[in-house]
Coordinates of C-alpha atoms in Angstrom, one line a residue:
Chain A
M799 CA 91.1 114.8 108.7
A800 CA 94.8 114.1 107.9
T801 CA 95.9 113.3 104.4
A802 CA 96.9 109.7 103.9
L803 CA 98.0 109.8 100.2
A804 CA 98.9 112.8 98.1
F805 CA 100.2 113.5 94.6
Q806 CA 101.5 117.1 94.1
H807 CA 102.1 118.1 90.5
V808 CA 103.5 114.6 89.7
T809 CA 104.8 114.0 86.2
K810 CA 106.2 110.6 85.2
R811 CA 108.1 110.3 81.9
F812 CA 109.5 106.9 81.1
R813 CA 112.9 106.3 79.5
N814 CA 111.2 105.6 76.2
G815 CA 109.8 109.1 76.3
R816 CA 106.2 108.1 77.1
V817 CA 104.5 110.4 79.6
A818 CA 102.3 108.3 81.9
L819 CA 101.3 111.1 84.3
S820 CA 101.3 114.8 83.5
D821 CA 101.2 117.3 86.4
V822 CA 98.8 115.2 88.4
S823 CA 97.6 116.4 91.8
W824 CA 95.2 114.6 94.1
S825 CA 94.9 113.7 97.8
I826 CA 93.0 111.1 99.9
A827 CA 92.1 111.7 103.5
E828 CA 92.7 109.1 106.1
G829 CA 90.0 106.5 106.4
R830 CA 88.6 107.1 102.9
R831 CA 88.1 104.4 100.3
T832 CA 88.9 105.7 96.9
C833 CA 88.9 104.1 93.5
L834 CA 91.3 105.1 90.8
L835 CA 89.7 104.7 87.4
G836 CA 90.6 105.4 83.9
P837 CA 91.0 103.7 80.5
N838 CA 94.0 101.6 79.6
G839 CA 97.2 103.7 79.7
A840 CA 95.6 106.5 81.8
G841 CA 98.3 106.2 84.4
K842 CA 96.5 104.2 87.2
S843 CA 99.2 101.5 87.7
T844 CA 102.0 104.1 87.3
S845 CA 100.4 106.0 90.2
I846 CA 100.3 102.9 92.4
R847 CA 103.9 102.1 91.5
I848 CA 105.0 105.6 92.5
L849 CA 103.4 105.1 95.9
E850 CA 104.9 101.6 96.4
G851 CA 108.4 103.1 95.6
A852 CA 108.9 101.2 92.4
L853 CA 108.9 104.3 90.2
R854 CA 110.2 107.8 90.9
P855 CA 108.3 110.8 89.6
T856 CA 110.1 112.8 87.0
A857 CA 108.7 115.9 88.6
G858 CA 106.5 116.7 91.6
S859 CA 106.2 114.8 94.8
A860 CA 104.1 112.1 96.3
E861 CA 103.3 111.2 99.9
L862 CA 102.5 107.9 101.6
L863 CA 100.9 108.2 105.0
G864 CA 102.2 111.7 105.2
E865 CA 105.8 110.8 104.3
P866 CA 107.4 111.9 101.1
I867 CA 108.2 108.8 99.1
E868 CA 111.9 109.9 98.8
G869 CA 112.1 111.0 102.4
P870 CA 113.6 109.2 105.4
G871 CA 110.2 108.3 106.9
Y872 CA 109.1 106.4 103.8
A873 CA 110.4 103.0 104.9
A874 CA 108.4 103.2 108.1
A875 CA 105.3 104.3 106.2
R876 CA 105.7 101.3 103.9
M877 CA 105.7 99.0 106.9
R878 CA 102.2 100.4 107.6
T879 CA 101.0 99.8 104.1
G880 CA 99.7 96.6 102.4
I881 CA 100.0 96.3 98.6
V882 CA 98.3 94.0 96.2
P883 CA 100.1 94.1 92.9
Q884 CA 98.4 93.7 89.5
G885 CA 98.6 90.1 88.3
P886 CA 102.0 89.2 89.8
G887 CA 103.9 86.1 88.7
M888 CA 103.8 83.2 91.2
Y889 CA 106.8 81.3 92.6
A890 CA 106.9 77.8 91.4
D891 CA 109.5 76.9 94.1
L892 CA 107.8 78.3 97.2
T893 CA 104.7 77.0 98.9
A894 CA 101.9 79.2 100.2
R895 CA 103.2 78.7 103.7
E896 CA 106.7 79.6 102.8
Y897 CA 105.7 82.7 100.9
L898 CA 103.4 83.9 103.7
R899 CA 106.0 83.3 106.3
F900 CA 108.5 85.2 104.2
A901 CA 106.1 88.2 103.9
A902 CA 105.4 88.0 107.6
E903 CA 109.0 88.0 108.6
L904 CA 109.6 91.1 106.5
Y905 CA 106.9 92.9 108.5
D906 CA 108.3 91.3 111.7
T907 CA 105.1 89.4 112.5
R908 CA 103.5 86.0 112.1
P909 CA 101.1 84.8 109.3
D910 CA 98.8 82.6 111.5
R911 CA 96.0 85.2 111.7
V912 CA 95.8 85.8 107.9
I913 CA 96.1 82.1 107.1
A914 CA 92.9 81.5 109.2
A915 CA 91.1 84.7 108.0
F916 CA 91.6 83.9 104.3
G917 CA 90.8 80.1 104.6
L918 CA 94.3 79.1 103.5
R919 CA 95.0 76.3 106.0
D920 CA 94.3 73.5 103.6
H921 CA 96.5 75.0 100.8
L922 CA 99.7 75.8 102.7
R923 CA 101.7 73.0 101.3
T924 CA 100.8 73.8 97.7
R925 CA 103.3 75.7 95.6
L926 CA 102.1 79.2 94.7
A927 CA 102.2 78.5 91.0
E928 CA 100.0 75.4 91.4
L929 CA 97.2 77.2 93.3
S930 CA 94.0 78.3 91.5
G931 CA 93.8 81.9 90.5
G932 CA 91.4 82.7 93.3
F933 CA 93.6 81.1 96.0
Q934 CA 96.7 82.9 94.5
R935 CA 94.9 86.2 94.9
R936 CA 93.9 85.3 98.4
V937 CA 97.5 84.5 99.3
V938 CA 98.6 87.9 97.9
L939 CA 95.8 89.6 99.8
A940 CA 96.8 87.8 102.9
A941 CA 100.5 88.8 102.5
A942 CA 99.3 92.5 102.1
L943 CA 97.3 92.3 105.3
V944 CA 99.7 90.2 107.4
A945 CA 100.8 93.3 109.5
E946 CA 97.3 94.8 109.8
P947 CA 98.2 97.8 107.7
E948 CA 96.5 101.2 108.0
L949 CA 96.6 101.7 104.3
L950 CA 95.8 99.4 101.4
L951 CA 96.9 99.9 97.8
L952 CA 95.0 97.5 95.5
D953 CA 96.0 97.3 91.9
E954 CA 93.3 95.4 90.0
P955 CA 92.8 92.8 92.7
T956 CA 90.1 90.8 90.9
V957 CA 91.3 91.1 87.3
G958 CA 91.6 87.8 85.4
L959 CA 89.6 85.8 87.9
D960 CA 86.5 83.7 87.0
P961 CA 83.2 85.1 88.3
K962 CA 83.1 82.8 91.4
A963 CA 86.7 83.5 92.4
G964 CA 86.2 87.2 91.7
R965 CA 83.1 87.2 93.9
E966 CA 85.1 85.5 96.7
V967 CA 87.9 88.0 96.5
H968 CA 85.4 90.8 96.3
D969 CA 83.8 89.6 99.6
Y970 CA 87.2 89.5 101.3
L971 CA 88.0 93.0 100.0
Q972 CA 84.7 94.2 101.5
Q973 CA 85.8 92.8 104.9
V974 CA 89.3 94.1 104.9
M975 CA 88.7 97.6 103.5
R976 CA 86.5 98.5 106.5
G977 CA 88.2 101.1 108.7
R978 CA 91.2 101.4 106.4
T979 CA 92.4 104.0 103.9
V980 CA 92.2 102.3 100.6
L981 CA 93.3 103.2 97.0
L982 CA 91.7 100.7 94.7
C983 CA 92.8 100.8 91.1
T984 CA 90.3 98.9 88.9
H985 CA 88.6 98.6 85.6
N986 CA 85.6 97.0 87.2
L987 CA 83.2 99.8 87.7
A988 CA 80.7 97.7 89.6
E989 CA 83.4 96.7 92.0
A990 CA 84.5 100.2 92.5
E991 CA 81.0 101.4 93.1
A992 CA 80.4 98.7 95.7
L993 CA 83.7 99.1 97.5
C994 CA 84.5 102.8 97.4
E995 CA 83.0 106.1 98.4
D996 CA 85.4 108.5 96.5
V997 CA 86.6 108.4 93.0
I998 CA 89.5 109.7 91.0
I999 CA 89.3 109.4 87.2
L1000 CA 92.4 109.7 85.1
R1001 CA 92.6 110.2 81.3
D1002 CA 95.8 110.4 79.3
G1003 CA 97.8 110.9 82.5
Q1004 CA 95.7 113.7 83.9
V1005 CA 93.0 113.9 86.6
V1006 CA 89.6 114.6 84.9
V1007 CA 87.4 113.9 87.9
Q1008 CA 87.9 113.7 91.7
G1009 CA 85.2 113.7 94.3
R1010 CA 82.7 111.8 96.4
L1011 CA 80.9 109.3 94.3
A1012 CA 77.5 110.4 95.7
D1013 CA 78.2 114.0 94.7
L1014 CA 79.4 113.0 91.2
R1015 CA 76.2 111.0 90.7
R1016 CA 74.1 113.9 91.7
G1017 CA 76.0 116.2 89.4
A1018 CA 75.7 113.8 86.4
R1019 CA 72.8 113.9 84.0
S1020 CA 69.6 112.8 85.6
R1021 CA 67.1 110.6 83.8
L1022 CA 63.6 109.2 83.9
R1023 CA 63.1 105.6 82.9
L1024 CA 59.8 105.3 81.0
A1025 CA 58.1 102.2 79.6
V1026 CA 54.7 101.8 77.9
H1027 CA 52.8 98.8 76.5
Q1028 CA 52.8 100.3 73.0
G1029 CA 56.6 100.0 72.9
P1030 CA 59.6 102.4 72.8
E1031 CA 58.8 103.8 69.3
A1032 CA 55.4 105.1 70.4
L1033 CA 57.1 106.6 73.5
T1034 CA 59.9 108.4 71.7
A1035 CA 57.4 109.9 69.3
R1036 CA 55.4 111.4 72.2
L1037 CA 58.5 112.6 74.1
D1038 CA 60.0 114.4 71.2
G1039 CA 61.1 117.9 72.2
I1040 CA 61.3 117.4 76.0
G1041 CA 65.0 116.4 76.1
P1042 CA 67.6 114.0 74.9
M1043 CA 66.7 110.4 75.2
R1044 CA 67.8 106.9 74.3
V1045 CA 66.1 103.6 74.0
D1046 CA 67.3 101.0 76.5
G1047 CA 65.6 97.7 75.8
R1048 CA 61.8 98.1 76.2
S1049 CA 62.2 101.4 78.0
V1050 CA 63.4 104.9 77.2
L1051 CA 65.8 107.0 79.2
L1052 CA 64.8 110.6 79.1
E1053 CA 67.3 113.3 80.3
V1054 CA 65.6 115.9 82.5
A1055 CA 67.0 118.6 84.9
D1056 CA 65.1 117.3 88.0
P1057 CA 63.4 113.9 87.6
E1058 CA 61.2 114.1 90.6
R1059 CA 59.8 117.5 89.8
E1060 CA 59.3 116.8 86.1
A1061 CA 58.0 113.2 86.2
P1062 CA 54.3 114.1 86.9
A1063 CA 54.1 116.5 83.9
V1064 CA 55.7 113.9 81.6
L1065 CA 53.5 111.2 82.9
R1066 CA 50.3 113.3 82.3
R1067 CA 51.4 114.0 78.8
L1068 CA 51.9 110.3 78.0
L1069 CA 48.6 109.3 79.6
E1070 CA 46.7 112.1 77.8
A1071 CA 48.2 110.7 74.5
G1072 CA 46.6 107.4 75.3
L1073 CA 49.7 105.5 76.1
D1074 CA 49.6 102.7 78.8
V1075 CA 52.5 103.7 81.0
Y1076 CA 53.8 100.9 83.3
E1077 CA 57.1 102.4 84.4
C1078 CA 58.2 106.0 85.3
T1079 CA 61.2 106.0 87.6
P1080 CA 63.9 108.6 88.3
V1081 CA 67.3 107.1 87.6
Q1082 CA 70.4 108.1 89.4
A1083 CA 73.6 108.2 87.3
S1084 CA 75.7 105.1 87.8
L1085 CA 79.5 105.2 88.2
E1086 CA 79.7 103.9 84.6
E1087 CA 77.8 106.9 83.4
V1088 CA 80.0 109.3 85.4
F1089 CA 83.0 107.5 84.1
L1090 CA 81.9 107.5 80.4
E1091 CA 80.9 111.2 80.7
A1092 CA 84.4 112.0 82.1
V1093 CA 86.5 110.0 79.6
G1094 CA 84.3 110.5 76.6
Chain B
M1067 CA 135.3 96.7 115.3
K1068 CA 132.0 94.8 114.7
P1069 CA 131.7 93.0 111.3
P1070 CA 129.1 94.5 109.0
R1071 CA 125.7 92.8 109.6
L1072 CA 123.1 92.2 107.0
S1073 CA 119.8 94.1 107.5
R1074 CA 116.8 92.1 108.7
A1075 CA 115.2 92.4 105.2
V1076 CA 118.3 91.0 103.6
R1077 CA 118.4 88.1 106.0
V1078 CA 114.8 87.3 105.3
L1079 CA 115.4 87.6 101.6
L1080 CA 118.5 85.4 101.9
R1081 CA 116.5 82.6 103.5
K1082 CA 114.0 82.8 100.7
E1083 CA 116.7 82.6 98.1
L1084 CA 118.4 79.6 99.8
R1085 CA 115.1 77.8 100.1
Q1086 CA 114.5 78.3 96.4
F1087 CA 118.0 77.1 95.5
L1088 CA 117.6 73.9 97.4
R1089 CA 114.0 73.2 96.2
S1090 CA 115.2 71.3 93.1
R1091 CA 117.4 68.4 94.1
T1092 CA 118.1 67.6 90.4
A1093 CA 119.4 71.1 89.9
V1094 CA 121.6 70.9 93.0
L1095 CA 123.1 67.5 91.9
T1096 CA 123.7 68.4 88.3
G1097 CA 125.2 71.7 89.4
L1098 CA 128.0 69.6 91.0
M1099 CA 129.0 68.0 87.7
L1100 CA 131.0 70.7 86.1
P1101 CA 132.9 71.8 89.3
A1102 CA 133.7 68.2 90.0
L1103 CA 135.2 67.8 86.6
I1104 CA 137.3 71.0 86.8
M1105 CA 138.2 70.9 90.5
V1106 CA 138.7 67.2 91.1
I1107 CA 138.8 64.9 88.1
A1108 CA 141.0 67.0 85.7
P1109 CA 143.6 67.8 88.5
L1110 CA 143.7 64.2 89.7
V1111 CA 144.2 62.9 86.2
Q1112 CA 147.2 65.3 85.9
L1113 CA 148.6 64.3 89.2
A1114 CA 148.1 60.6 88.4
A1115 CA 149.8 61.0 85.1
S1116 CA 152.7 62.8 86.8
A1117 CA 153.0 60.1 89.4
A1118 CA 153.0 57.4 86.7
G1119 CA 155.8 59.3 84.8
T1120 CA 153.9 59.4 81.5
A1121 CA 154.4 63.1 80.9
Q1122 CA 158.0 63.7 82.1
R1123 CA 159.0 65.4 78.9
A1124 CA 156.7 68.3 79.3
T1125 CA 158.9 70.6 81.5
S1126 CA 161.6 70.6 78.9
T1127 CA 159.4 72.6 76.5
L1128 CA 158.8 75.5 79.0
P1129 CA 160.0 78.9 77.6
A1130 CA 163.1 80.1 79.4
G1131 CA 163.3 83.7 80.9
V1132 CA 159.5 84.0 81.5
P1133 CA 159.1 85.2 85.1
G1134 CA 156.2 82.9 85.9
M1135 CA 158.0 79.9 84.6
S1136 CA 161.4 80.3 86.3
G1137 CA 162.0 77.7 88.9
L1138 CA 159.4 75.3 87.6
T1139 CA 161.6 72.3 87.1
Q1140 CA 159.4 69.4 87.9
L1141 CA 156.3 68.3 86.1
D1142 CA 154.3 68.7 89.4
D1143 CA 155.4 72.3 89.5
L1144 CA 154.0 72.9 86.0
F1145 CA 150.6 71.4 87.2
L1146 CA 150.6 73.2 90.5
Y1147 CA 151.6 76.7 89.3
V1148 CA 150.3 76.8 85.7
T1149 CA 147.4 74.5 85.0
F1150 CA 145.9 74.3 88.5
P1151 CA 145.4 78.1 88.9
L1152 CA 143.6 78.0 85.6
F1153 CA 141.3 75.2 87.0
F1154 CA 140.7 77.1 90.2
V1155 CA 139.7 80.2 88.3
L1156 CA 137.6 78.3 85.8
A1157 CA 135.8 76.4 88.6
G1158 CA 135.2 79.7 90.5
L1159 CA 133.8 81.4 87.4
M1160 CA 131.7 78.6 86.0
T1161 CA 130.1 77.2 89.2
P1162 CA 127.9 80.1 90.2
S1163 CA 127.3 82.0 87.0
L1164 CA 124.3 80.1 85.7
A1165 CA 122.5 80.1 89.0
A1166 CA 123.3 83.8 89.6
T1167 CA 122.0 84.7 86.2
H1168 CA 118.9 82.6 86.6
T1169 CA 117.9 84.0 90.0
V1170 CA 117.8 87.6 88.6
I1171 CA 116.3 86.9 85.2
S1172 CA 113.7 84.4 86.3
E1173 CA 112.4 86.9 88.9
R1174 CA 111.7 89.3 86.1
E1175 CA 110.6 86.9 83.4
R1176 CA 108.0 85.1 85.6
R1177 CA 106.9 88.5 87.1
S1178 CA 107.4 87.3 90.7
I1179 CA 109.4 90.5 91.1
E1180 CA 106.0 92.2 91.4
L1181 CA 105.4 90.2 94.6
L1182 CA 108.7 91.6 96.0
V1183 CA 107.9 95.1 95.0
A1184 CA 104.7 94.9 97.0
L1185 CA 106.7 94.0 100.1
P1186 CA 108.8 96.4 102.3
V1187 CA 112.2 95.7 100.7
S1188 CA 114.5 97.8 98.6
V1189 CA 116.0 96.7 95.3
T1190 CA 119.4 96.9 97.0
D1191 CA 118.2 94.4 99.6
I1192 CA 117.1 92.1 96.8
L1193 CA 120.4 92.3 95.0
T1194 CA 122.5 91.9 98.2
A1195 CA 120.5 88.8 99.3
K1196 CA 120.9 87.3 95.8
T1197 CA 124.6 87.9 95.9
A1198 CA 125.0 86.4 99.4
A1199 CA 122.9 83.4 98.6
N1200 CA 124.8 82.7 95.4
L1201 CA 128.1 83.1 97.2
L1202 CA 127.0 80.7 100.0
V1203 CA 125.7 78.0 97.7
A1204 CA 128.7 78.2 95.4
A1205 CA 131.1 78.0 98.4
V1206 CA 129.2 75.1 99.8
T1207 CA 129.4 73.4 96.4
L1208 CA 133.0 74.1 95.7
L1209 CA 134.7 73.8 99.1
P1210 CA 134.2 70.0 99.6
L1211 CA 135.5 69.5 96.0
F1212 CA 138.4 71.8 96.8
A1213 CA 139.1 69.8 100.0
I1214 CA 139.5 66.7 97.9
N1215 CA 141.8 68.5 95.5
A1216 CA 143.8 69.9 98.5
V1217 CA 144.3 66.4 100.1
A1218 CA 145.5 65.1 96.7
V1219 CA 147.9 68.0 96.3
L1220 CA 149.3 67.7 99.9
T1221 CA 149.6 63.9 99.5
L1222 CA 151.0 63.6 96.0
T1223 CA 153.2 66.7 95.6
Q1224 CA 155.7 68.8 97.5
A1225 CA 153.3 71.7 97.9
G1226 CA 152.5 72.7 101.5
V1227 CA 149.7 74.3 103.4
L1228 CA 150.6 77.8 102.2
Y1229 CA 149.9 76.6 98.6
V1230 CA 146.5 75.2 99.6
L1231 CA 145.6 78.5 101.4
A1232 CA 146.6 80.6 98.4
A1233 CA 144.6 78.4 96.1
L1234 CA 141.6 78.6 98.5
V1235 CA 141.8 82.4 98.4
L1236 CA 141.9 82.3 94.6
V1237 CA 138.8 80.0 94.4
L1238 CA 136.8 82.3 96.7
A1239 CA 137.9 85.4 94.9
S1240 CA 136.9 83.9 91.5
L1241 CA 133.5 83.0 93.0
T1242 CA 133.0 86.6 94.1
A1243 CA 134.0 87.9 90.7
S1244 CA 131.7 85.5 88.9
I1245 CA 128.7 86.3 91.0
G1246 CA 129.2 90.0 90.9
I1247 CA 129.6 90.1 87.1
S1248 CA 126.8 87.5 86.5
L1249 CA 124.3 89.5 88.5
L1250 CA 125.3 92.8 86.7
L1251 CA 125.1 91.2 83.3
A1252 CA 121.7 89.6 84.2
L1253 CA 120.4 93.0 85.3
V1254 CA 121.6 94.6 82.1
A1255 CA 120.4 91.8 79.8
R1256 CA 116.7 91.6 79.0
D1257 CA 116.5 87.8 78.8
F1258 CA 118.2 84.7 79.9
R1259 CA 119.9 83.9 76.6
T1260 CA 121.5 87.3 76.3
A1261 CA 122.7 87.1 79.9
N1262 CA 124.2 83.7 79.2
N1263 CA 125.9 84.9 76.1
L1264 CA 127.4 87.9 77.9
N1265 CA 128.6 85.6 80.7
G1266 CA 130.3 83.4 78.2
A1267 CA 131.9 86.3 76.5
F1268 CA 133.2 87.5 79.9
V1269 CA 135.0 84.1 80.6
L1270 CA 137.4 84.5 77.7
P1271 CA 139.1 87.8 78.8
T1272 CA 139.2 86.6 82.3
M1273 CA 141.0 83.4 81.3
I1274 CA 143.4 85.4 79.2
M1275 CA 144.0 87.6 82.3
T1276 CA 144.6 84.5 84.3
G1277 CA 147.0 83.1 81.7
L1278 CA 149.0 86.3 81.7
C1279 CA 149.2 86.3 85.5
V1280 CA 150.3 82.7 85.5
T1281 CA 153.0 83.4 82.9
L1282 CA 154.2 86.7 84.4
V1283 CA 153.9 86.5 88.2
P1284 CA 156.3 84.0 89.9
G1285 CA 155.5 81.5 92.7
L1286 CA 152.6 81.8 95.0
W1287 CA 152.3 85.6 94.2
R1288 CA 150.3 84.7 91.1
F1289 CA 147.5 83.4 93.3
L1290 CA 147.5 86.6 95.4
V1291 CA 147.6 88.9 92.3
L1292 CA 144.9 86.9 90.6
A1293 CA 142.7 86.9 93.7
L1294 CA 143.0 90.6 94.1
L1295 CA 142.1 91.2 90.4
M1296 CA 139.1 88.9 90.8
L1297 CA 137.9 90.6 94.0
A1298 CA 138.3 94.0 92.3
L1299 CA 136.2 92.8 89.3
G1300 CA 133.5 91.3 91.5
G1301 CA 133.4 94.3 93.8
L1302 CA 133.3 96.7 91.0
A1303 CA 130.5 94.8 89.3
Y1304 CA 128.5 94.7 92.5
V1305 CA 129.0 98.5 93.1
I1306 CA 127.9 99.3 89.5
A1307 CA 124.9 97.0 89.8
V1308 CA 123.7 98.6 93.1
R1309 CA 124.3 102.2 91.7
W1310 CA 122.6 101.5 88.4
L1311 CA 119.8 99.3 89.7
T1312 CA 116.4 100.7 90.4
F1313 CA 113.1 98.9 90.6
E1314 CA 112.1 100.8 87.4
R1315 CA 115.1 99.3 85.5
Y1316 CA 114.5 95.8 87.0
L1317 CA 110.8 95.9 86.2
T1318 CA 110.8 97.3 82.7

């Protein structure tokens, strides 16, 4: 499968001396949906800005749809890319219709299809700054998709939205990400988990994890979730010595090498000790756990 | 030879800029006040005073032997060749500077530049469209006022069509200088107030330069020399802005 996005030994040092990315290399194959995760200041937005041509790497090179970002083919690649910026300011003197028409003209197309697809028909006469946060985000998403791009770069598309608006935008994302190469930069791990199949985790401007989410989960610590009527204290006393554990509400999460193989022995031990076990479930590591393990 | 054409991205951006300019009618109307004062009211008052003969003694105080002043025997000459060029330059400088500064700074301050970065345009496209839009709006604002001035000059004085054409060139050149420099200063400044202060500071040396030209260059040549200086200033500012400007500098 061809490479859609690539960073090769990219370093980005700002004028104030801050290093946002340090010798970063990663690649995303065509058609893959990848989330770019990391704590604040890890270099996520800087990566997106390099790909959108707003920042130049201090060293190394980046490619967008196979075109080097400083090469002659970059402008054509940009025309095949839709970008949703992080929390952009909204024009107070342009209506939604005017902005979408403006975006469509830049891509040499018409906005009618996205206006219908994003349910914007009743809001076209409203000035962008007067739209609700959810509708502003829909307009920006519509502008990014106006030319049916092959590639989507999404920088925190649901940040700052209330739960209802966030859910709506999430649903739209789910629809539009199908069949496209996507790089989703987000803090929302649940969103990343629901929308993406691959993950890149950055910390302090360096890649600490890259791979398929399913593989990373399998490689992460496996656990058994256990619960007994006598309470978690009785449980931890009986599990002592088997492996690291932590109390999670009324249950206990016990780290084991292979949950499915070890569960019967653990269960027998608890039952023999007279505990009334009502839960014993293998737990797959969540993206949150993979993330926390990677960034410490 | 075909005239240079604006790229499609610049044309689309230009339409957006013009739409934004015209969105506030109050801003458009109040924007006419200062140019009307400088381009129409002040010159007409001078011509009316000259016609009424209330200021006939003024020419006798002109310094002798100064190249730009030789041959200015009538009071009308003093107005046409000394004060009017100052008005034309001042109108050209003052009319577009606020709007030009605002269009650059506001895009950064309200973070709408992020919307533009996400679209397939270059930072040079953005600056070129802003320059063209400011030039168009300022020209459309000033030219009708200039026409009133020109009719008054042709009717009330001995000046001919050549004078009016030279004055028109000077007005347009001053507009160009003002827009080029305002955009450059707005890009360099981090906020609106700083940009305005820098713009204000730029007016003084320009007016001194104009005063020197008016004093030292005779006849209609002063208009041509001044226009060339203004075009050079504006062009230089635009070239520096385009060379210096990157999205990184605009965004941060």
